[in-house]
Amino acid sequence: MASNAAREKEAATAAQDPSAAAAAATATTVMNGPFKGRCICGALTFTIDPAEGAPLAAYLCHCLDCQRFSGSAFAHNATFRVADLTVEVAAGPEGAAVQQDGDGNDDTGAGSGSEIGGKQKGVPLEDQLSTYGDDVEGRMQFCRTCGTRLLLFCPAGSSSMRDKVVVPVGVLEGGFEDGRLAPAMEGWLKRKACWLRGVDLGLRRMGSE
């Protein structure tokens, strides 16, 4: 959290030179390499290594479900292929690291992992994972220890999403300064917070909302 002095300095800069403040606020860095994420307690970590070097999509969603799941006015999500996902559990049944790749393989051989929806893979062991939802609307996965929301799968949903995983950008390391994760779209604008409706980010609309 920024200190009071830092916030006051930012406010003073914006008041003196609004254009400079706007430029600083929109500056991004396009990073290289795979995306790495984790829960708050560190029991679950994951890596996503897309061939394109970027997510298939990054967007803001204002729907009520995303508001409730995120605990905020909207969610900032990124979509990737499940095949590019590797999830690691810090401690397996024998106290060793347990890792699963996008093919659902348990790299330690210490026991079978959890798979969601048959073809849905890349999911860690059940003893560290909580799941909410269904295969059609989506299965949200959380760390069982700290409750961090990490992954969303829709193995029986629309055909375009069956081999995809949706990740909250906030759980990705350095996501706040990675230009690859900048949203290009936003959806469910009718649920957009009243105090945000005057803010136009110039994003493409998702769907009909």
Short mmCIF file of C-alpha atoms in Angstrom, two decimals, residues 17-153:
data_model
loop_
_atom_site.label_atom_id
_atom_site.label_comp_id
_atom_site.label_asym_id
_atom_site.label_seq_id
_atom_site.Cartn_x
_atom_site.Cartn_y
_atom_site.Cartn_z
CA ASP A 17 1.25 18.69 -14.81
CA PRO A 18 -1.81 16.56 -15.70
CA SER A 19 -0.27 15.35 -18.97
CA ALA A 20 2.80 14.00 -17.18
CA ALA A 21 0.63 12.21 -14.64
CA ALA A 22 -1.47 10.66 -17.41
CA ALA A 23 1.62 9.47 -19.25
CA ALA A 24 3.01 7.89 -16.08
CA ALA A 25 -0.29 6.16 -15.37
CA THR A 26 -0.45 4.57 -18.84
CA ALA A 27 3.20 3.56 -19.14
CA THR A 28 3.67 -0.20 -19.48
CA THR A 29 6.51 -2.61 -19.96
CA VAL A 30 6.17 -5.54 -22.34
CA MET A 31 7.93 -8.39 -20.59
CA ASN A 32 9.31 -11.59 -22.06
CA GLY A 33 9.13 -15.20 -20.97
CA PRO A 34 6.43 -17.26 -19.29
CA PHE A 35 3.83 -15.94 -16.87
CA LYS A 36 4.20 -17.06 -13.27
CA GLY A 37 1.49 -16.90 -10.64
CA ARG A 38 0.80 -18.01 -7.09
CA CYS A 39 -1.64 -17.85 -4.24
CA ILE A 40 -1.06 -15.59 -1.24
CA CYS A 41 0.35 -18.33 1.00
CA GLY A 42 2.55 -19.82 -1.73
CA ALA A 43 1.19 -23.37 -1.45
CA LEU A 44 0.12 -23.27 -5.11
CA THR A 45 2.23 -21.83 -7.90
CA PHE A 46 1.80 -22.07 -11.64
CA THR A 47 3.51 -21.21 -14.90
CA ILE A 48 1.89 -20.39 -18.24
CA ASP A 49 4.16 -20.47 -21.28
CA PRO A 50 2.14 -19.54 -24.39
CA ALA A 51 3.78 -19.92 -27.79
CA GLU A 52 2.53 -16.44 -28.69
CA GLY A 53 4.25 -14.98 -25.64
CA ALA A 54 1.01 -13.27 -24.61
CA PRO A 55 -2.49 -14.21 -23.42
CA LEU A 56 -5.15 -15.03 -26.00
CA ALA A 57 -7.21 -12.22 -24.46
CA ALA A 58 -7.05 -9.77 -21.56
CA TYR A 59 -10.20 -7.96 -20.48
CA LEU A 60 -12.24 -6.29 -17.77
CA CYS A 61 -15.54 -7.82 -16.70
CA HIS A 62 -18.20 -5.95 -14.73
CA CYS A 63 -20.67 -8.84 -14.29
CA LEU A 64 -22.02 -9.49 -10.81
CA ASP A 65 -20.27 -12.86 -10.54
CA CYS A 66 -16.89 -11.28 -11.28
CA GLN A 67 -17.62 -8.52 -8.77
CA ARG A 68 -18.38 -11.09 -6.08
CA PHE A 69 -15.46 -13.36 -6.92
CA SER A 70 -12.99 -10.48 -7.03
CA GLY A 71 -14.47 -8.51 -4.14
CA SER A 72 -14.10 -5.41 -6.29
CA ALA A 73 -16.05 -3.33 -8.80
CA PHE A 74 -14.80 -5.45 -11.72
CA ALA A 75 -12.40 -8.25 -12.59
CA HIS A 76 -9.27 -8.04 -14.75
CA ASN A 77 -8.81 -11.45 -16.38
CA ALA A 78 -6.55 -13.09 -18.96
CA THR A 79 -7.30 -16.17 -21.07
CA PHE A 80 -4.72 -18.81 -21.99
CA ARG A 81 -4.67 -22.35 -23.38
CA VAL A 82 -4.86 -25.10 -20.77
CA ALA A 83 -2.05 -26.94 -22.59
CA ASP A 84 0.31 -24.07 -21.72
CA LEU A 85 -0.38 -24.35 -17.97
CA THR A 86 1.76 -26.10 -15.35
CA VAL A 87 0.63 -26.07 -11.70
CA GLU A 88 2.82 -26.98 -8.73
CA VAL A 89 1.81 -27.86 -5.19
CA ALA A 90 4.48 -26.90 -2.66
CA ALA A 91 4.08 -30.09 -0.62
CA GLY A 92 2.61 -33.37 -1.81
CA PRO A 93 1.42 -36.38 0.23
CA GLU A 94 5.03 -37.36 1.00
CA GLY A 95 6.17 -33.80 1.67
CA ALA A 96 7.79 -33.50 -1.77
CA ALA A 97 6.88 -31.03 -4.46
CA VAL A 98 4.15 -32.30 -6.76
CA GLN A 99 3.92 -30.87 -10.25
CA GLN A 100 1.40 -31.34 -13.00
CA ASP A 101 1.68 -30.15 -16.57
CA GLY A 102 -0.91 -29.25 -19.17
CA ASP A 103 -1.40 -32.95 -19.93
CA GLY A 104 -2.49 -33.63 -16.35
CA ASN A 105 0.62 -35.67 -15.57
CA ASP A 106 1.90 -35.94 -11.99
CA ASP A 107 5.65 -35.47 -12.46
CA THR A 108 6.58 -37.10 -9.14
CA GLY A 109 4.53 -40.24 -9.54
CA ALA A 110 3.45 -39.76 -5.92
CA GLY A 111 -0.21 -40.30 -6.68
CA SER A 112 -2.84 -39.23 -9.15
CA GLY A 113 -3.90 -35.62 -9.29
CA SER A 114 -7.31 -34.04 -9.61
CA GLU A 115 -8.76 -33.56 -13.07
CA ILE A 116 -11.77 -31.37 -13.69
CA GLY A 117 -14.27 -32.32 -16.38
CA GLY A 118 -12.49 -35.28 -17.94
CA LYS A 119 -10.45 -33.50 -20.58
CA GLN A 120 -9.72 -30.60 -18.27
CA LYS A 121 -6.15 -30.90 -17.04
CA GLY A 122 -3.31 -29.02 -15.43
CA VAL A 123 -4.96 -29.17 -12.01
CA PRO A 124 -3.07 -29.84 -8.74
CA LEU A 125 -3.88 -32.36 -6.01
CA GLU A 126 -7.24 -32.16 -4.29
CA ASP A 127 -5.73 -31.75 -0.84
CA GLN A 128 -4.62 -28.22 -1.75
CA LEU A 129 -7.42 -27.24 -4.12
CA SER A 130 -11.02 -26.16 -3.61
CA THR A 131 -13.42 -25.94 -6.53
CA TYR A 132 -16.70 -24.08 -6.96
CA GLY A 133 -19.06 -24.21 -9.92
CA ASP A 134 -19.77 -26.66 -12.73
CA ASP A 135 -18.33 -27.74 -16.07
CA VAL A 136 -20.72 -25.59 -18.13
CA GLU A 137 -20.72 -22.23 -16.36
CA GLY A 138 -17.18 -22.69 -15.13
CA ARG A 139 -15.22 -24.30 -12.31
CA MET A 140 -13.44 -21.73 -10.16
CA GLN A 141 -10.41 -23.07 -8.32
CA PHE A 142 -9.02 -21.71 -5.05
CA CYS A 143 -6.13 -22.47 -2.73
CA ARG A 144 -7.58 -24.50 0.12
CA THR A 145 -5.25 -22.83 2.64
CA CYS A 146 -5.51 -19.10 1.90
CA GLY A 147 -8.56 -18.98 -0.38
CA THR A 148 -6.87 -17.18 -3.29
CA ARG A 149 -8.86 -17.54 -6.52
CA LEU A 150 -6.47 -18.84 -9.17
CA LEU A 151 -8.02 -20.54 -12.20
CA LEU A 152 -11.33 -20.89 -14.06
CA PHE A 153 -12.08 -23.78 -16.43
#
